Coordinates of C-alpha atoms in Angstrom, one line a residue:
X57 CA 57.7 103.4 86.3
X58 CA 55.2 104.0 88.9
X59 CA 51.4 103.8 89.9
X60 CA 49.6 106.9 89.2
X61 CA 49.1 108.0 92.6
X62 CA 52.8 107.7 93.1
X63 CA 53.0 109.5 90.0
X64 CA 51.2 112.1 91.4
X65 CA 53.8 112.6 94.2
X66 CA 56.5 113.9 92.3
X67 CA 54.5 116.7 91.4
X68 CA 57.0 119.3 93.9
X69 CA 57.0 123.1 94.4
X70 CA 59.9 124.9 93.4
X71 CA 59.6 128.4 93.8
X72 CA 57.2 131.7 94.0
X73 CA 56.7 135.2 92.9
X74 CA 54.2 138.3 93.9
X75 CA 53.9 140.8 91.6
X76 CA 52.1 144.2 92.5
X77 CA 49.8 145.0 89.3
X78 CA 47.3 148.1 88.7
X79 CA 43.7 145.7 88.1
X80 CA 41.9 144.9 90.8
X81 CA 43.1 142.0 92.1
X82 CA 46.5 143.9 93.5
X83 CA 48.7 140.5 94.0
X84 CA 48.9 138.4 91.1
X85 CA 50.7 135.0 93.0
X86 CA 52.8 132.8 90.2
X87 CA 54.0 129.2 91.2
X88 CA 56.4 127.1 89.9
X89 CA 56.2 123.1 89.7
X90 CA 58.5 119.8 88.7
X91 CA 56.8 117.2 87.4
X92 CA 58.2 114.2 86.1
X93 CA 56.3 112.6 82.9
X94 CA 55.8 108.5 83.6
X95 CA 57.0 105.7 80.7
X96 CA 53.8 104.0 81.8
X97 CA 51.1 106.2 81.1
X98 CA 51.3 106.4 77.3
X99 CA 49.3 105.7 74.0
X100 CA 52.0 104.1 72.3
X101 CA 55.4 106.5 72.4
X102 CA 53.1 109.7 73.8
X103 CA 52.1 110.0 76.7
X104 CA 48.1 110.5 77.4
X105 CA 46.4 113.5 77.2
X106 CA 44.3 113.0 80.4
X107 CA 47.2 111.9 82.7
X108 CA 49.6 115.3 81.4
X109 CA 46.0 117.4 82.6
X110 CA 46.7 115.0 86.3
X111 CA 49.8 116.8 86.4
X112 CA 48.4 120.0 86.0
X113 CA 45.7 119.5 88.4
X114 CA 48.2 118.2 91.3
X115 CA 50.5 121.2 90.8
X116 CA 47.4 123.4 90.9
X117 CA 45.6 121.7 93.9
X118 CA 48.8 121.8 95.6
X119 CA 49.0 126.1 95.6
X120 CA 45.3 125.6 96.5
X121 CA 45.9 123.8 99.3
X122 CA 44.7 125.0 102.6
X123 CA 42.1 127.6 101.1
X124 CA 38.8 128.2 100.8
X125 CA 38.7 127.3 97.4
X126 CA 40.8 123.8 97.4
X127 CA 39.0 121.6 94.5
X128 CA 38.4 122.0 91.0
X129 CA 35.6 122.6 89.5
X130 CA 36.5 123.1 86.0
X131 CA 39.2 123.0 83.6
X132 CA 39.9 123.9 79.7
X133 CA 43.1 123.1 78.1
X134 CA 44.7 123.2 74.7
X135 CA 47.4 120.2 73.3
X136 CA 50.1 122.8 71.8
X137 CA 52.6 119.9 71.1
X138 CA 53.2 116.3 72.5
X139 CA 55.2 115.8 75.5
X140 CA 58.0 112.8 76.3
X141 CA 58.9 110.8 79.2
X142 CA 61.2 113.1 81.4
X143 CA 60.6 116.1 83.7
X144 CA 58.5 119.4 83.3
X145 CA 57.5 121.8 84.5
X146 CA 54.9 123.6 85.4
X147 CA 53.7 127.3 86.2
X148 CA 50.9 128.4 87.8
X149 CA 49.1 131.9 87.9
X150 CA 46.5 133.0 90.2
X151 CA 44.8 135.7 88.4
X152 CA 41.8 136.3 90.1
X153 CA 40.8 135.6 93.7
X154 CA 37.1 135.8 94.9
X155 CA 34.8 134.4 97.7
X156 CA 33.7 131.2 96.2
X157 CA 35.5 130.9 92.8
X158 CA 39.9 131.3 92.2
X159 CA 40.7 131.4 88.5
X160 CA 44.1 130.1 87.6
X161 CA 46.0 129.7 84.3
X162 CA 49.0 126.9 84.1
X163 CA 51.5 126.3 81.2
X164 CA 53.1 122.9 80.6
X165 CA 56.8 123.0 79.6
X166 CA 59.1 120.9 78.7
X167 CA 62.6 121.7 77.3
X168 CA 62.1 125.3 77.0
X169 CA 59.0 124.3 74.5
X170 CA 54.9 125.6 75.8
X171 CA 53.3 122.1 75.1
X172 CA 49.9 122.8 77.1
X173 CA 48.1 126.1 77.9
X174 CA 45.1 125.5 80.9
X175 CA 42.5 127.9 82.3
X176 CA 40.9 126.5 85.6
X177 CA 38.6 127.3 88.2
X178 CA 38.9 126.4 91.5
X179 CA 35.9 126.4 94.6
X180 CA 34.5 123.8 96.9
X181 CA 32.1 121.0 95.2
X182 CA 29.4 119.9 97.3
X183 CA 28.9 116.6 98.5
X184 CA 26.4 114.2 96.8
X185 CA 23.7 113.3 99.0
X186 CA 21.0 112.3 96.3
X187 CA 21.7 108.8 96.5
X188 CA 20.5 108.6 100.6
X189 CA 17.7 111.3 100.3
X190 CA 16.4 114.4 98.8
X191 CA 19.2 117.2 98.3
X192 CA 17.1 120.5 98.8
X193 CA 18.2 124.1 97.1
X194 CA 20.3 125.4 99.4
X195 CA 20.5 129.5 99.3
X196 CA 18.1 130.0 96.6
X197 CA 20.7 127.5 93.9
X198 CA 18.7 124.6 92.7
X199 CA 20.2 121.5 92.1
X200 CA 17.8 118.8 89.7
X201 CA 18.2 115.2 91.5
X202 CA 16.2 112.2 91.8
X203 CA 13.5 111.5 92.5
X204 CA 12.7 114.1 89.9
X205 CA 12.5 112.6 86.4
X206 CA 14.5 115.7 84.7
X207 CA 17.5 114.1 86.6
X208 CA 20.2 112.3 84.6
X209 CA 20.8 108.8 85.8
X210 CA 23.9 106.0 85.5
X211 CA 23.3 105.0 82.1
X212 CA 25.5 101.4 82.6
X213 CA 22.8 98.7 82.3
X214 CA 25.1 95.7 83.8
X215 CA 26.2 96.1 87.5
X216 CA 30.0 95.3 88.2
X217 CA 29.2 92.4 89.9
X218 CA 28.2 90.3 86.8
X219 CA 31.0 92.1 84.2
X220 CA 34.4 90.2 83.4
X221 CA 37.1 92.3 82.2
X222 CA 37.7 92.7 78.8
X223 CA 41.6 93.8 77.4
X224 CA 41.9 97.2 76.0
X225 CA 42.3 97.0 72.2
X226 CA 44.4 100.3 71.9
X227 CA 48.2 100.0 72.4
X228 CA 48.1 102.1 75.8
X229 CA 51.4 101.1 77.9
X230 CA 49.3 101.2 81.4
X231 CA 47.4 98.3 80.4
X232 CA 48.4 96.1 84.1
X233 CA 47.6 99.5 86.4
X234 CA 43.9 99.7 84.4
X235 CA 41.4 97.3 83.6
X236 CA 38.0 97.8 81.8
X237 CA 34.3 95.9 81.7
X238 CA 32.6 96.7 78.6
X239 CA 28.5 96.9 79.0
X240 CA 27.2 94.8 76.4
X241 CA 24.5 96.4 75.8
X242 CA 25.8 99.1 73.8
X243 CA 28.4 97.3 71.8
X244 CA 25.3 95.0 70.1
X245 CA 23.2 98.8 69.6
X246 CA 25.8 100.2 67.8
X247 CA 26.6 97.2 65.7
X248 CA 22.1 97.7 65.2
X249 CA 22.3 101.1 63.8
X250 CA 25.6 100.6 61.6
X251 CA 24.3 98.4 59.5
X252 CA 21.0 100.8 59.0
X253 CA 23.4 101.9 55.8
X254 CA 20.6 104.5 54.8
X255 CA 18.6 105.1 58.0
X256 CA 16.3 108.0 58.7
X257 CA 14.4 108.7 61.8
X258 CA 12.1 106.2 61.1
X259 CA 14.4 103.7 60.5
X260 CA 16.4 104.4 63.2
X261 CA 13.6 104.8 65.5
X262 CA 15.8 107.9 67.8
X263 CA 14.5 111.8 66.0
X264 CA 18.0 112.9 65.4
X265 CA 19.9 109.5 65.4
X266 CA 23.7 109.6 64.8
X267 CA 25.5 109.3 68.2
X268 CA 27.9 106.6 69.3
X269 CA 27.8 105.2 72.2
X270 CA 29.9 103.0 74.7
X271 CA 29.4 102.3 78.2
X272 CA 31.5 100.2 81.2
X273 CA 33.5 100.1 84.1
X274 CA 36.8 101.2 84.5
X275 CA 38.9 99.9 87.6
X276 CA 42.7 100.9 88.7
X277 CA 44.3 97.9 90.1
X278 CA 46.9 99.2 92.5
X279 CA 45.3 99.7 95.9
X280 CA 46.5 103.1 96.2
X281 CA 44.9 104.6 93.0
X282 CA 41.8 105.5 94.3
X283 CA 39.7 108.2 92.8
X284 CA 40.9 111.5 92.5
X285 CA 40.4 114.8 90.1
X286 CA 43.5 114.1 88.6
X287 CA 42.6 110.2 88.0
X288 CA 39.3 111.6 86.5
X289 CA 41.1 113.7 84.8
X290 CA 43.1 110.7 83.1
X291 CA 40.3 108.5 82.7
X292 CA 38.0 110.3 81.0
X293 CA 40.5 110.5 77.9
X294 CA 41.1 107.0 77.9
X295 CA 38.9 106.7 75.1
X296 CA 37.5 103.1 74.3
X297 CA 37.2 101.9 70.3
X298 CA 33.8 103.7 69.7
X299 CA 33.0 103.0 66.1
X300 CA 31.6 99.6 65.2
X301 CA 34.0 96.6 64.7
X302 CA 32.0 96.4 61.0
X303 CA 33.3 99.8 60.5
X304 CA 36.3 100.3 62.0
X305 CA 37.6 97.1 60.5
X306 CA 37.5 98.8 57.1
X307 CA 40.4 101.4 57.6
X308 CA 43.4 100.5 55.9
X309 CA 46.1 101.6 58.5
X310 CA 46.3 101.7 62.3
X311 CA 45.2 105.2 63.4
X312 CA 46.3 107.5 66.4
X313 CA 43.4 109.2 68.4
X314 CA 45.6 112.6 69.6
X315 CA 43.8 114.7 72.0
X316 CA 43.3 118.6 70.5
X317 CA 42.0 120.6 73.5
X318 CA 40.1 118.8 76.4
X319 CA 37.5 120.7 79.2
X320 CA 36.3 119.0 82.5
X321 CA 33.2 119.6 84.8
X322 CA 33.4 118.4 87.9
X323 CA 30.1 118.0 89.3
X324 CA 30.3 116.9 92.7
X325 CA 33.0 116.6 95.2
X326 CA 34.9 113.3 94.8
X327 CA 35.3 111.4 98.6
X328 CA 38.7 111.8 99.8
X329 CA 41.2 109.1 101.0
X330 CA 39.7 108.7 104.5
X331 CA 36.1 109.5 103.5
X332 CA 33.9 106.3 103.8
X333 CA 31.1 106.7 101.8
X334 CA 28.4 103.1 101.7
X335 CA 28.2 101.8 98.3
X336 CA 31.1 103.6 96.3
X337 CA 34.1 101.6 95.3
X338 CA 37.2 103.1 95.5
X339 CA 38.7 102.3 93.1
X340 CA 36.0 101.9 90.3
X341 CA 34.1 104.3 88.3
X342 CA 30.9 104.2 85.9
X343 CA 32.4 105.6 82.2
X344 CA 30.0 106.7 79.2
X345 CA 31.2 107.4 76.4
X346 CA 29.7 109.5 73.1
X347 CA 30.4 111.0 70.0
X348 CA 27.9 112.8 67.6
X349 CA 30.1 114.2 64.3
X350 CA 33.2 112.3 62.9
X351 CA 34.7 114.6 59.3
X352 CA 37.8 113.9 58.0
X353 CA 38.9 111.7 61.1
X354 CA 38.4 115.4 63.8
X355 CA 35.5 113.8 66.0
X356 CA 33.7 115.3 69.4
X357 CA 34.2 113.0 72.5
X358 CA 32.1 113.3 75.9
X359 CA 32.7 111.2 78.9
X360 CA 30.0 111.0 81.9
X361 CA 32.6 109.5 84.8
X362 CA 30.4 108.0 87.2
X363 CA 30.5 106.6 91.1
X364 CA 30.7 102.8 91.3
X365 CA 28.7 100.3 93.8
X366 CA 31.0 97.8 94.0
X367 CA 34.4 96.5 92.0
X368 CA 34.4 94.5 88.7
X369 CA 32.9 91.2 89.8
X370 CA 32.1 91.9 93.4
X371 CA 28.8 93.0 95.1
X372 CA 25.5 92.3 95.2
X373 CA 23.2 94.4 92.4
X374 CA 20.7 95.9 94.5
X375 CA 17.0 97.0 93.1
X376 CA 17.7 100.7 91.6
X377 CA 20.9 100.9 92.0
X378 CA 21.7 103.1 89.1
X379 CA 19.7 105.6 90.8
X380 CA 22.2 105.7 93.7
X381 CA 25.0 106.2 91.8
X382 CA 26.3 110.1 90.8
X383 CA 28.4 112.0 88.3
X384 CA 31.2 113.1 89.5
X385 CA 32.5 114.6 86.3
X386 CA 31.9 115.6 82.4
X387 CA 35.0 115.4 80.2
X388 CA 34.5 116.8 76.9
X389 CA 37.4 116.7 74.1
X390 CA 37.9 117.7 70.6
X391 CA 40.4 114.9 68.8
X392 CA 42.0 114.2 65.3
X393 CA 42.8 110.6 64.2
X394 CA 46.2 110.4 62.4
X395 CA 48.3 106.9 61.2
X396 CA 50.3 105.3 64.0
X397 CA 53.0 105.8 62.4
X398 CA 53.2 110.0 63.3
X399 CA 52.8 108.9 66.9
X400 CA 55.9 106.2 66.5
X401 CA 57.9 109.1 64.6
X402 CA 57.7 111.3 67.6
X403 CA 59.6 108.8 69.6
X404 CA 62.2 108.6 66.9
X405 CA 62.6 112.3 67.3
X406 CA 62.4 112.4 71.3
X407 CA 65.0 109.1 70.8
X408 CA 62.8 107.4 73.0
X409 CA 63.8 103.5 73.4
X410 CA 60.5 102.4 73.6

């Protein structure tokens, strides 16, 4: 029962093996890990997709450390099975080394059972510097910031200074380590287009049309869960309620969101522990949510995780200030819906006494 940064911390190295192969890369370097899985970091009796993928990307940033390739920069996994509260473990593989780019694969296992299968890539992220000036291409790579108009930009309308938190309406069991401000703005749109029961483009007034949409702020509330990959990794699958109340109030039994497979893109380099960068919160990040398809309850979910300027209801808004704010990440997810009652049945089997 710990923070997630303490969490974190009992991600430990156990052991190590070289083996000579005949590819190119001549050393392939394995690593082995012990992770213990946290009672507080669930979605009822399982615990969260995201936070399991925090695990991996400790145990994987730990063989990285002290490299010239110490940060992810993506990740792709697949849910083979849900995990319990209790120790893992987990194995690492570096099977290709290069100049700027590692590849790695890690397996999740838990009593002797393969519950989650990664691929990653690991390199060094630059630093965003298009909130304080122009970021130039830098050998010959282009990067598309402001001022430019093509450039994507925090899509939260309401600063954190004038949002109130709001309780999360899913049974998640980390409820006192997270809080959440929901942007208003998008709640009262989608409530707009749901009740356009037969809308066309016209109607609709977007060519297209058919996305849901949720924006806020999410904020850890221990002071040492500041951000980190592995804390992006967690909060871009805790998903918000994204279908309309007037919708989602017509299913007849409580439903289970499970995670299927999950891919992250981390876009910048998130500021370390003593980095002191003006106008990013610490402990607060920008989250925007969206979903295009939903058949037979298997839905798409994307999450832009954006830098903050200030905690929930502190600051000053500024002129613009969207505009100095970056992505640090894009978590993309495939998911299922299934009655609660699956989810409660795996504790059963586990014995869980929660």
């Amino acid at each position: 029962m710990a923070p997630f940064a303490e969490n974190l911390r009992s991600v430990r190295f156990v052991s190590d093996t070289k083996h000579d192969t005949t590819h190119v890369d001549r050393d392939l370097l394995e690593a082995q890990f012990e992770a213990r899985i946290d009672d507080e970091w669930m979605v009822l009796t399982v615990p969260n997709g995201g936070y399991i993928l925090g695990l991996v990307i400790q145990a994987c940033t730990l063989l990285q450390e002290g490299s010239p390739q110490p940060e992810p920069l993506y990740l792709s996994s697949q849910f083979l099975g849900s995990t319990s509260v209790g120790p893992c473990t987990i194995i690492v593989s570096r099977v290709k080394s290069g100049k700027s780019y590692v590849n790695l694969t890690a397996k999740l296992v838990q009593k002797a059972r393969l519950l989650d299968v990664s691929v990653l890539i690991y390199g060094k992220l630059s630093v965003a510097k298009h909130p304080y000036g122009s970021f130039p291409a830098t050998r010959n790579q282009l990067t598309l910031a402001h001022p430019s108009g093509l450039s994507r930009r925090c899509p939260i309308s309401i600063h954190p200074s004038k949002c109130s938190t709001t309780p999360f309406e899913r049974p998640y069991t980390f409820k006192k380590h997270l809080i959440q401000a929901i942007d208003p703005y998008y709640v009262a749109k989608m409530e707009r287009l749901a009740s356009l029961e037969h809308a066309g483009n016209a109607e609709s007034g977007d060519l297209g049309g058919g996305i849901f949409e949720w924006g806020g702020w999410y904020e850890m509330v221990d002071e040492g869960d500041i951000v980190t990959p592995p804390l992006i990794s967690f909060l871009g699958d805790v998903s918000p309620l994204l279908l309309p109340q007037s919708i989602a109030a017509k299913r007849e039994v409580p439903m289970w969101v499970p995670t299927l497979g999950l891919s992250i893109d981390f876009k910048y380099h998130v500021p370390a522990p003593g980095e002191i960068i003006p106008g990013i919160a610490k402990r607060t990040v920008g989250i925007f949510f969206t979903s295009k398809f939903l058949i037979e309850g298997r839905h798409d979910v994307t999450a832009e995780i954006w830098t903050a300027p200030s905690a929930i209801g502190q600051g000053v808004e500024e002129p613009g200030w969207q505009d100095r704010m970056f992505c640090m990440a894009l978590v993309n997810q495939s998911a299922t819906s299934a009655p609660a009652e699956m989810n409660l049945k795996h504790a059963v089997k586990k014995g869980s006494k929660l």
